[in-house]
CSV table of C-alpha atoms and ligand atoms in Angstrom, one decimal:
chain,number,residue,atom,x,y,z
A,22,MET,CA,7.9,-13.1,10.1
A,23,ALA,CA,6.4,-11.3,7.2
A,24,GLY,CA,5.9,-7.7,8.5
A,25,ARG,CA,8.9,-7.4,10.9
A,26,LYS,CA,11.2,-6.4,8.4
A,27,ASN,CA,11.4,-2.9,6.7
A,28,TYR,CA,10.0,-2.8,3.5
A,29,ASP,CA,10.5,-0.7,0.3
A,30,ILE,CA,6.7,-0.8,-0.4
A,31,ILE,CA,3.9,-1.6,1.7
A,32,ILE,CA,0.6,-2.0,-0.3
A,33,VAL,CA,-2.7,-1.8,1.6
A,34,GLY,CA,-5.6,-3.5,0.0
A,35,ALA,CA,-5.1,-6.9,-2.0
A,36,GLY,CA,-7.8,-6.5,-4.5
A,37,PRO,CA,-7.0,-6.0,-8.4
A,38,ALA,CA,-5.3,-2.7,-7.9
A,39,GLY,CA,-3.0,-3.6,-5.3
A,40,LEU,CA,-2.3,-6.9,-6.6
A,41,THR,CA,-1.3,-5.5,-9.6
A,42,ALA,CA,0.8,-3.1,-7.8
A,43,GLY,CA,2.6,-5.8,-6.3
A,44,ILE,CA,3.3,-7.5,-9.4
A,45,PHE,CA,5.2,-4.3,-10.7
A,46,CYS,CA,6.8,-3.6,-7.4
A,47,ARG,CA,8.3,-7.2,-7.9
A,48,MET,CA,9.3,-6.5,-11.7
A,49,ARG,CA,11.3,-3.5,-9.9
A,50,LYS,CA,12.7,-6.1,-7.1
A,51,LEU,CA,11.2,-3.8,-4.6
A,52,SER,CA,10.6,-5.9,-1.1
A,53,THR,CA,6.8,-5.7,-1.0
A,54,LEU,CA,4.4,-6.2,2.0
A,55,THR,CA,0.7,-6.1,0.9
A,56,ILE,CA,-1.8,-6.0,3.9
A,57,ASP,CA,-5.4,-6.6,3.6
A,58,LEU,CA,-8.3,-6.9,6.1
A,59,LYS,CA,-9.7,-9.7,4.6
A,60,GLU,CA,-8.6,-12.5,1.7
A,61,PRO,CA,-6.9,-11.4,-1.4
A,62,GLY,CA,-9.0,-10.8,-4.2
A,63,GLY,CA,-11.2,-7.6,-3.3
A,64,GLN,CA,-14.6,-7.2,-4.5
A,65,MET,CA,-14.2,-10.2,-7.2
A,66,THR,CA,-13.7,-12.6,-4.1
A,67,SER,CA,-15.9,-10.7,-1.2
A,68,ILE,CA,-18.8,-9.9,-3.3
A,69,TYR,CA,-19.2,-11.4,-6.6
A,70,PRO,CA,-17.1,-14.6,-6.8
A,71,SER,CA,-19.8,-16.5,-9.1
A,72,LYS,CA,-20.5,-13.6,-11.3
A,73,PRO,CA,-18.7,-14.1,-14.9
A,74,VAL,CA,-16.6,-11.2,-16.2
A,75,MET,CA,-16.8,-10.6,-19.6
A,76,ASP,CA,-14.6,-7.5,-20.2
A,77,TYR,CA,-11.2,-8.5,-18.8
A,78,PRO,CA,-8.7,-9.0,-21.7
A,79,SER,CA,-7.8,-12.5,-22.5
A,80,TYR,CA,-10.9,-14.1,-21.3
A,81,ASP,CA,-14.0,-13.8,-23.0
A,82,LEU,CA,-15.8,-15.1,-19.9
A,83,VAL,CA,-14.5,-16.0,-16.8
A,84,LEU,CA,-15.8,-16.6,-13.3
A,85,ALA,CA,-14.6,-13.6,-10.8
A,86,VAL,CA,-13.2,-16.2,-8.2
A,87,GLU,CA,-11.1,-17.8,-11.0
A,88,LEU,CA,-9.7,-14.4,-12.5
A,89,ALA,CA,-8.9,-13.2,-8.7
A,90,GLY,CA,-7.3,-16.6,-8.3
A,91,SER,CA,-5.0,-16.6,-11.5
A,92,ILE,CA,-3.8,-13.0,-10.4
A,93,ILE,CA,-3.1,-14.1,-6.9
A,94,LYS,CA,-1.1,-17.1,-7.9
A,95,GLN,CA,0.8,-14.7,-9.8
A,96,THR,CA,1.8,-12.5,-7.2
A,97,LYS,CA,2.5,-15.4,-4.7
A,98,LYS,CA,5.3,-16.7,-7.3
A,99,LEU,CA,6.5,-13.1,-7.6
A,100,GLY,CA,7.4,-13.5,-3.8
A,101,ILE,CA,5.2,-10.9,-2.3
A,102,ASP,CA,4.8,-10.9,1.3
A,103,PHE,CA,1.1,-10.8,2.7
A,104,ILE,CA,-0.6,-10.0,5.9
A,105,LEU,CA,-4.3,-10.7,5.9
A,106,GLY,CA,-7.0,-10.3,8.4
A,107,GLU,CA,-5.5,-7.0,9.6
A,108,ARG,CA,-7.0,-3.5,9.0
A,109,VAL,CA,-4.9,-0.5,8.4
A,110,GLU,CA,-5.8,2.3,10.5
A,111,GLU,CA,-3.2,5.0,10.3
A,112,ILE,CA,-0.3,5.9,8.2
A,113,LEU,CA,2.3,8.0,10.0
A,114,THR,CA,5.4,9.8,8.3
A,115,VAL,CA,8.5,9.2,9.9
A,116,SER,CA,12.3,9.9,9.4
A,117,ASP,CA,12.9,7.0,7.2
A,118,GLY,CA,9.5,6.6,5.3
A,119,PHE,CA,6.4,5.4,6.8
A,120,ASP,CA,4.9,3.6,9.8
A,121,VAL,CA,1.9,1.7,8.4
A,122,VAL,CA,-0.2,1.3,11.5
A,123,THR,CA,-2.9,-1.7,12.1
A,124,SER,CA,-4.8,-2.6,14.9
A,125,ASP,CA,-1.9,-5.0,16.1
A,126,VAL,CA,1.2,-4.0,14.4
A,127,ARG,CA,3.2,-1.3,13.1
A,128,TYR,CA,5.0,-2.0,9.8
A,129,LYS,CA,7.8,-0.1,8.0
A,130,ALA,CA,8.3,1.0,4.7
A,131,LYS,CA,9.9,3.7,2.4
A,132,ALA,CA,6.7,4.4,0.2
A,133,VAL,CA,3.1,3.3,0.5
A,134,VAL,CA,0.6,2.3,-2.4
A,135,LEU,CA,-3.2,2.5,-1.0
A,136,ALA,CA,-5.4,0.2,-3.2
A,137,MET,CA,-8.4,0.1,-0.5
A,138,GLY,CA,-11.3,0.2,-3.2
A,139,ILE,CA,-14.4,1.2,-1.4
A,140,GLY,CA,-13.1,0.6,2.1
A,141,VAL,CA,-12.5,4.3,2.8
A,142,PHE,CA,-16.2,5.1,1.7
A,143,ASN,CA,-19.7,5.0,3.0
A,144,GLN,CA,-22.8,4.3,1.0
A,145,ARG,CA,-24.9,7.4,0.6
A,146,GLU,CA,-28.2,6.7,2.2
A,147,LEU,CA,-31.8,8.0,1.0
A,148,GLY,CA,-32.8,9.3,4.2
A,149,VAL,CA,-36.2,7.6,3.9
A,150,ILE,CA,-38.4,5.9,6.8
A,151,GLY,CA,-37.3,2.8,7.7
A,152,GLU,CA,-33.9,3.0,6.0
A,153,ARG,CA,-32.1,3.3,9.3
A,154,GLU,CA,-34.5,0.7,11.2
A,155,PHE,CA,-34.4,-1.9,8.9
A,156,THR,CA,-30.4,-1.8,7.9
A,157,GLY,CA,-29.2,-5.3,8.4
A,158,ARG,CA,-32.8,-6.6,8.5
A,159,GLY,CA,-33.6,-6.4,4.9
A,160,VAL,CA,-32.1,-3.4,3.9
A,161,ILE,CA,-28.6,-3.3,2.4
A,162,HIS,CA,-26.6,-0.4,1.1
A,163,GLY,CA,-23.8,-1.4,-1.3
A,164,ILE,CA,-23.3,-4.7,-2.7
A,165,PRO,CA,-24.7,-7.8,-0.9
A,166,LYS,CA,-23.3,-11.4,-0.9
A,167,ILE,CA,-24.8,-12.6,-4.1
A,168,ASN,CA,-26.5,-15.4,-2.0
A,169,THR,CA,-28.4,-12.9,0.2
A,170,ALA,CA,-31.0,-12.6,-2.5
A,171,LYS,CA,-31.9,-16.3,-2.9
A,172,ASP,CA,-35.5,-16.9,-3.4
A,173,LYS,CA,-36.2,-13.3,-2.2
A,174,ARG,CA,-38.5,-10.3,-3.9
A,175,VAL,CA,-35.8,-8.0,-4.3
A,176,LEU,CA,-35.6,-3.9,-5.0
A,177,CYS,CA,-32.8,-2.5,-6.3
A,178,VAL,CA,-32.5,1.3,-5.8
A,179,GLY,CA,-30.3,3.4,-7.8
A,180,GLY,CA,-29.7,3.9,-11.6
A,181,GLY,CA,-25.9,3.8,-11.9
A,182,ASN,CA,-23.5,0.9,-12.7
A,183,SER,CA,-23.6,-0.7,-9.3
A,184,SER,CA,-27.6,-0.8,-8.9
A,185,LEU,CA,-27.7,-2.5,-12.5
A,186,GLU,CA,-24.9,-4.8,-11.5
A,187,VAL,CA,-26.6,-5.8,-8.3
A,188,ALA,CA,-29.9,-6.6,-10.4
A,189,LEU,CA,-27.9,-8.6,-13.1
A,190,ALA,CA,-26.0,-10.6,-10.4
A,191,VAL,CA,-29.2,-11.7,-8.2
A,192,LYS,CA,-31.7,-12.0,-11.2
A,193,ASP,CA,-31.3,-15.5,-11.5
A,194,ILE,CA,-31.2,-16.8,-7.8
A,195,ALA,CA,-34.0,-14.1,-6.7
A,196,LYS,CA,-37.6,-14.7,-6.8
A,197,GLU,CA,-38.2,-11.5,-8.5
A,198,VAL,CA,-36.2,-8.5,-9.0
A,199,THR,CA,-37.4,-4.9,-9.1
A,200,LEU,CA,-35.3,-2.0,-10.2
A,201,ILE,CA,-36.1,1.6,-9.6
A,202,HIS,CA,-34.6,4.9,-10.7
A,203,ARG,CA,-35.8,8.3,-10.2
A,204,ASN,CA,-34.8,9.5,-13.5
A,205,LYS,CA,-36.1,8.6,-16.9
A,206,SER,CA,-33.0,6.6,-17.8
A,207,PHE,CA,-30.3,4.9,-16.2
A,208,GLU,CA,-26.6,6.5,-15.9
A,209,ALA,CA,-24.8,3.3,-16.4
A,210,TYR,CA,-22.8,1.4,-19.3
A,211,GLU,CA,-24.9,0.6,-22.6
A,212,PHE,CA,-24.2,-3.1,-22.0
A,213,TYR,CA,-25.5,-3.2,-18.3
A,214,LYS,CA,-28.6,-1.2,-19.6
A,215,GLU,CA,-29.0,-3.6,-22.5
A,216,SER,CA,-28.6,-6.6,-20.5
A,217,ILE,CA,-31.3,-5.3,-17.7
A,218,MET,CA,-33.8,-4.3,-20.5
A,219,ASN,CA,-33.4,-8.0,-22.2
A,220,SER,CA,-33.8,-9.8,-18.7
A,221,GLN,CA,-36.6,-10.6,-16.2
A,222,VAL,CA,-35.8,-7.9,-14.0
A,223,LYS,CA,-38.8,-5.3,-13.7
A,224,VAL,CA,-37.9,-1.5,-14.2
A,225,LYS,CA,-39.6,1.3,-12.9
A,226,PHE,CA,-38.2,4.8,-14.0
A,227,HIS,CA,-39.3,8.2,-12.4
A,228,THR,CA,-39.7,6.4,-9.2
A,229,GLU,CA,-38.7,7.0,-5.8
A,230,LEU,CA,-38.4,4.8,-2.5
A,231,LYS,CA,-40.5,6.7,0.2
A,232,GLU,CA,-40.9,4.6,2.9
A,233,ILE,CA,-39.4,0.8,4.2
A,234,LEU,CA,-42.1,-1.0,6.1
A,235,GLY,CA,-41.9,-4.4,8.0
A,236,GLU,CA,-41.9,-5.9,11.4
A,237,GLU,CA,-39.0,-8.3,12.3
A,238,LYS,CA,-37.8,-7.6,8.7
A,239,VAL,CA,-38.6,-5.6,5.8
A,240,ASN,CA,-41.8,-7.0,4.0
A,241,GLU,CA,-43.2,-4.1,2.0
A,242,VAL,CA,-42.1,-0.6,0.4
A,243,ILE,CA,-44.0,2.6,-0.7
A,244,LEU,CA,-42.8,3.8,-4.1
A,245,PHE,CA,-43.7,7.2,-5.8
A,246,ASN,CA,-44.0,8.0,-9.0
A,247,ARG,CA,-42.8,11.2,-10.1
A,248,GLU,CA,-44.6,11.6,-13.5
A,249,ASP,CA,-47.7,10.5,-12.4
A,250,GLU,CA,-47.5,11.7,-8.9
A,251,LYS,CA,-49.1,8.1,-7.6
A,252,TYR,CA,-48.0,6.1,-4.7
A,253,GLU,CA,-47.4,2.5,-5.2
A,254,LYS,CA,-47.1,-0.6,-2.6
A,255,LEU,CA,-44.8,-3.4,-3.3
A,256,LYS,CA,-44.2,-6.6,-1.3
A,257,VAL,CA,-40.1,-7.0,-1.0
A,258,ASP,CA,-37.9,-8.9,1.3
A,259,LEU,CA,-34.8,-7.2,0.4
A,260,VAL,CA,-34.0,-3.3,-0.4
A,261,VAL,CA,-30.5,-3.0,-1.9
A,262,ILE,CA,-29.6,0.8,-2.0
A,263,ASN,CA,-26.7,1.9,-4.3
A,264,ILE,CA,-26.9,5.6,-5.1
A,265,GLY,CA,-23.6,6.4,-4.7
A,266,LEU,CA,-20.7,6.6,-2.2
A,267,VAL,CA,-19.8,9.2,0.3
A,268,PRO,CA,-15.9,9.6,1.2
A,269,ASN,CA,-15.3,9.1,4.8
A,270,PHE,CA,-13.7,12.3,5.1
A,271,LYS,CA,-12.8,12.1,8.7
A,272,LYS,CA,-10.6,9.1,7.8
A,273,LEU,CA,-9.2,10.7,4.5
A,274,ARG,CA,-8.5,13.8,6.3
A,275,ASP,CA,-7.1,12.3,9.4
A,276,TRP,CA,-4.8,10.5,6.7
A,277,ASN,CA,-4.1,13.8,5.5
A,278,LEU,CA,-5.1,13.1,2.1
A,279,GLU,CA,-6.9,15.7,-0.6
A,280,VAL,CA,-10.4,14.5,-1.5
A,281,ASP,CA,-13.1,15.1,-3.7
A,282,ASN,CA,-16.5,14.0,-4.2
A,283,ALA,CA,-15.3,10.9,-5.8
A,284,GLY,CA,-12.3,9.7,-4.1
A,285,ILE,CA,-8.7,10.5,-3.3
A,286,LYS,CA,-7.4,13.1,-5.8
A,287,VAL,CA,-4.4,11.5,-7.5
A,288,ASP,CA,-2.5,12.8,-10.5
A,289,SER,CA,-1.4,11.0,-13.7
A,290,GLU,CA,1.3,9.1,-11.8
A,291,MET,CA,-1.2,8.2,-9.1
A,292,ARG,CA,0.4,10.6,-6.7
A,293,THR,CA,-1.7,11.7,-3.9
A,294,SER,CA,-1.3,14.8,-1.9
A,295,ARG,CA,0.8,13.1,0.5
A,296,GLU,CA,4.6,12.6,-0.7
A,297,GLY,CA,5.6,9.0,-0.9
A,298,ILE,CA,1.9,7.7,-0.6
A,299,PHE,CA,0.5,6.5,-3.9
A,300,ALA,CA,-3.2,5.4,-4.8
A,301,CYS,CA,-4.9,3.2,-7.1
A,302,GLY,CA,-8.3,1.5,-8.1
A,303,ASP,CA,-11.8,2.4,-7.1
A,304,MET,CA,-10.8,4.6,-4.2
A,305,VAL,CA,-9.2,7.3,-6.7
A,306,SER,CA,-10.6,10.1,-8.4
A,307,TYR,CA,-9.3,11.8,-11.6
A,308,PRO,CA,-11.0,13.2,-14.7
A,309,GLY,CA,-12.1,10.0,-16.7
A,310,LYS,CA,-11.8,7.7,-13.8
A,311,LEU,CA,-13.5,4.4,-14.6
A,312,LYS,CA,-14.5,1.9,-11.6
A,313,LEU,CA,-13.3,-1.3,-13.4
A,314,LEU,CA,-11.1,-4.4,-12.8
A,315,ILE,CA,-8.8,-3.3,-15.9
A,316,SER,CA,-8.6,0.6,-14.8
A,317,ALA,CA,-7.7,-1.0,-11.4
A,318,SER,CA,-5.0,-3.0,-12.6
A,319,GLY,CA,-3.6,-0.3,-14.8
A,320,GLU,CA,-3.5,2.3,-12.3
A,321,GLY,CA,-1.9,-0.2,-10.2
A,322,SER,CA,1.3,-0.6,-12.4
A,323,ILE,CA,1.7,3.0,-12.5
A,324,ALA,CA,1.4,3.4,-8.9
A,325,ALA,CA,4.1,0.8,-8.5
A,326,GLU,CA,6.2,2.4,-11.0
A,327,SER,CA,6.1,5.9,-9.6
A,328,ALA,CA,6.7,4.4,-6.0
A,329,PHE,CA,9.8,2.8,-7.7
A,330,LYS,CA,11.1,6.4,-8.9
A,331,TYR,CA,10.3,8.1,-5.8
A,332,ILE,CA,12.3,5.4,-3.7
A,333,GLN,CA,15.1,5.6,-6.3
A,334,LYS,CA,15.0,9.5,-5.8
A,335,LYS,CA,15.2,9.2,-2.1
A,336,ASN,CA,18.1,6.8,-2.3
A,337,GLN,CA,20.1,8.9,-4.6
A,338,GLU,CA,19.7,12.2,-2.3
A,339,GLY,CA,20.3,10.2,1.0
B,403,FAD,C1,-21.3,-6.8,-8.3
B,403,FAD,C2,-20.1,-6.1,-8.9
B,403,FAD,C3,-19.9,-6.4,-10.3
B,403,FAD,C4,-18.9,-6.1,-10.8
B,403,FAD,N1,-18.4,-6.6,-12.2
B,403,FAD,C5,-17.4,-6.0,-13.1
B,403,FAD,C6,-17.0,-6.5,-13.9
B,403,FAD,O1,-17.4,-7.4,-14.7
B,403,FAD,N2,-15.9,-6.0,-14.6
B,403,FAD,C7,-15.0,-4.7,-14.4
B,403,FAD,O2,-14.0,-4.6,-14.7
B,403,FAD,N3,-15.4,-4.6,-13.1
B,403,FAD,C8,-16.6,-4.9,-12.2
B,403,FAD,N4,-16.7,-4.5,-11.1
B,403,FAD,C9,-15.8,-3.5,-10.4
B,403,FAD,C10,-14.6,-4.2,-10.0
B,403,FAD,O3,-14.8,-5.2,-9.1
B,403,FAD,C11,-13.9,-2.7,-9.0
B,403,FAD,O4,-13.7,-1.7,-10.1
B,403,FAD,C12,-12.4,-3.6,-8.5
B,403,FAD,O5,-12.8,-4.5,-7.7
B,403,FAD,C13,-11.9,-2.5,-7.8
B,403,FAD,O6,-10.6,-2.8,-7.3
B,403,FAD,P1,-9.9,-2.2,-6.3
B,403,FAD,O7,-8.4,-3.1,-6.1
B,403,FAD,O8,-9.6,-0.8,-6.3
B,403,FAD,O9,-10.6,-2.5,-4.8
B,403,FAD,P2,-11.1,-3.7,-4.1
B,403,FAD,O10,-11.5,-4.7,-5.3
B,403,FAD,O11,-12.5,-3.2,-3.5
B,403,FAD,O12,-10.1,-4.0,-3.2
B,403,FAD,C14,-10.0,-3.6,-2.1
B,403,FAD,C15,-9.1,-4.3,-1.1
B,403,FAD,O13,-8.6,-3.5,-0.1
B,403,FAD,C16,-9.0,-4.2,1.3
B,403,FAD,N5,-9.1,-3.0,2.3
B,403,FAD,C17,-9.9,-2.0,2.4
B,403,FAD,N6,-9.3,-1.2,3.4
B,403,FAD,C18,-8.6,-1.5,4.0
B,403,FAD,C19,-7.8,-1.5,5.4
B,403,FAD,N7,-8.1,-0.1,5.9
B,403,FAD,N8,-6.8,-2.1,5.6
B,403,FAD,C20,-6.5,-3.0,4.8
B,403,FAD,N9,-7.3,-3.5,3.7
B,403,FAD,C21,-8.1,-2.9,3.4
B,403,FAD,C22,-10.3,-4.8,0.9
B,403,FAD,O14,-10.5,-5.6,1.8
B,403,FAD,C23,-10.3,-5.1,-0.4
B,403,FAD,O15,-9.8,-6.6,-0.4
B,403,FAD,C24,-17.9,-5.1,-10.5
B,403,FAD,C25,-18.1,-4.6,-9.0
B,403,FAD,C26,-19.2,-4.9,-8.3
B,403,FAD,C27,-19.7,-4.6,-7.0
């Protein structure tokens, strides 16, 4: 059974970063196990399967689920073992490498590649009245399943890429979408900014969410315009808050990994602060990091190659 043997590499996470790391591990003929708590594909399959991706080389337009499908197919052909539906809880350093511990089983490897995407972060909260009370009842932090917005009046909060991506992803199925940002302009890619400005999404700059109201579920919010200092009520069914991520320091510290505000610190070879553990994709932080599919894949290849060199060196030493 997959997972019962000692692997060269265990990859945690089967998004684009982890899947690509797997491809490059197999190019080096390393025995490779990939563990994911969900289905493979990462955010492409779990969050935005039906969204078109237009910035991945070789496709001018491809549905996320199809892009994920091609990468998954490629990994399966290369002989990567997969364990799905298990969450990695701990990584222990042992004499011959690492024990990767899930709730059910302990898997062994000489090196580990972490590719858990946003799995080790918590969404930043606004701290406004009603936010906690209505979480799960019309308030979502992070990226909702696109269908959640069907026929709803949606308020997107935040001016970064994630918030604009959500607004763009739901605009055609939602009843109406309002996007608010506390500053005077978005901090996002020009492509997203332009798409928002050319769409039916209603944009309100200089605007803060002050209060979320409702009964069983959210039905209204109170907004505050920082320029004219006026309050406004808006009827909404769904509030989607994307104002950044806060690393789950406890978990990462328990794993003994050095972090900064943006994620796990890695060097140009995707080495973490723990020898033999490499990381790639949305969870890593380095100057110039982009949270994109193509960067996740690129970093996956570097992490795999670095892990290969690490194992080679260990083998020579031992
Ligand atoms: C709405 C939206 C639209 C986007 N559109 C684009 C786009 O058009 N183009 C683009 O380039 N980028 C886009 N992105 C960004 C892109 O999806 C991410 O940069 C990319 O998915 C990061 O890949 P990853 O492999 O690092 O992480 P993920 O895709 O998040 O994959 C991480 C995997 O790790 C697993 N995992 C997490 N924790 C554990 C654990 N403890 N144990 C086991 N498994 C675990 C998760 O289940 C997941 O499958 C978009 C993002 C969003 C949210």
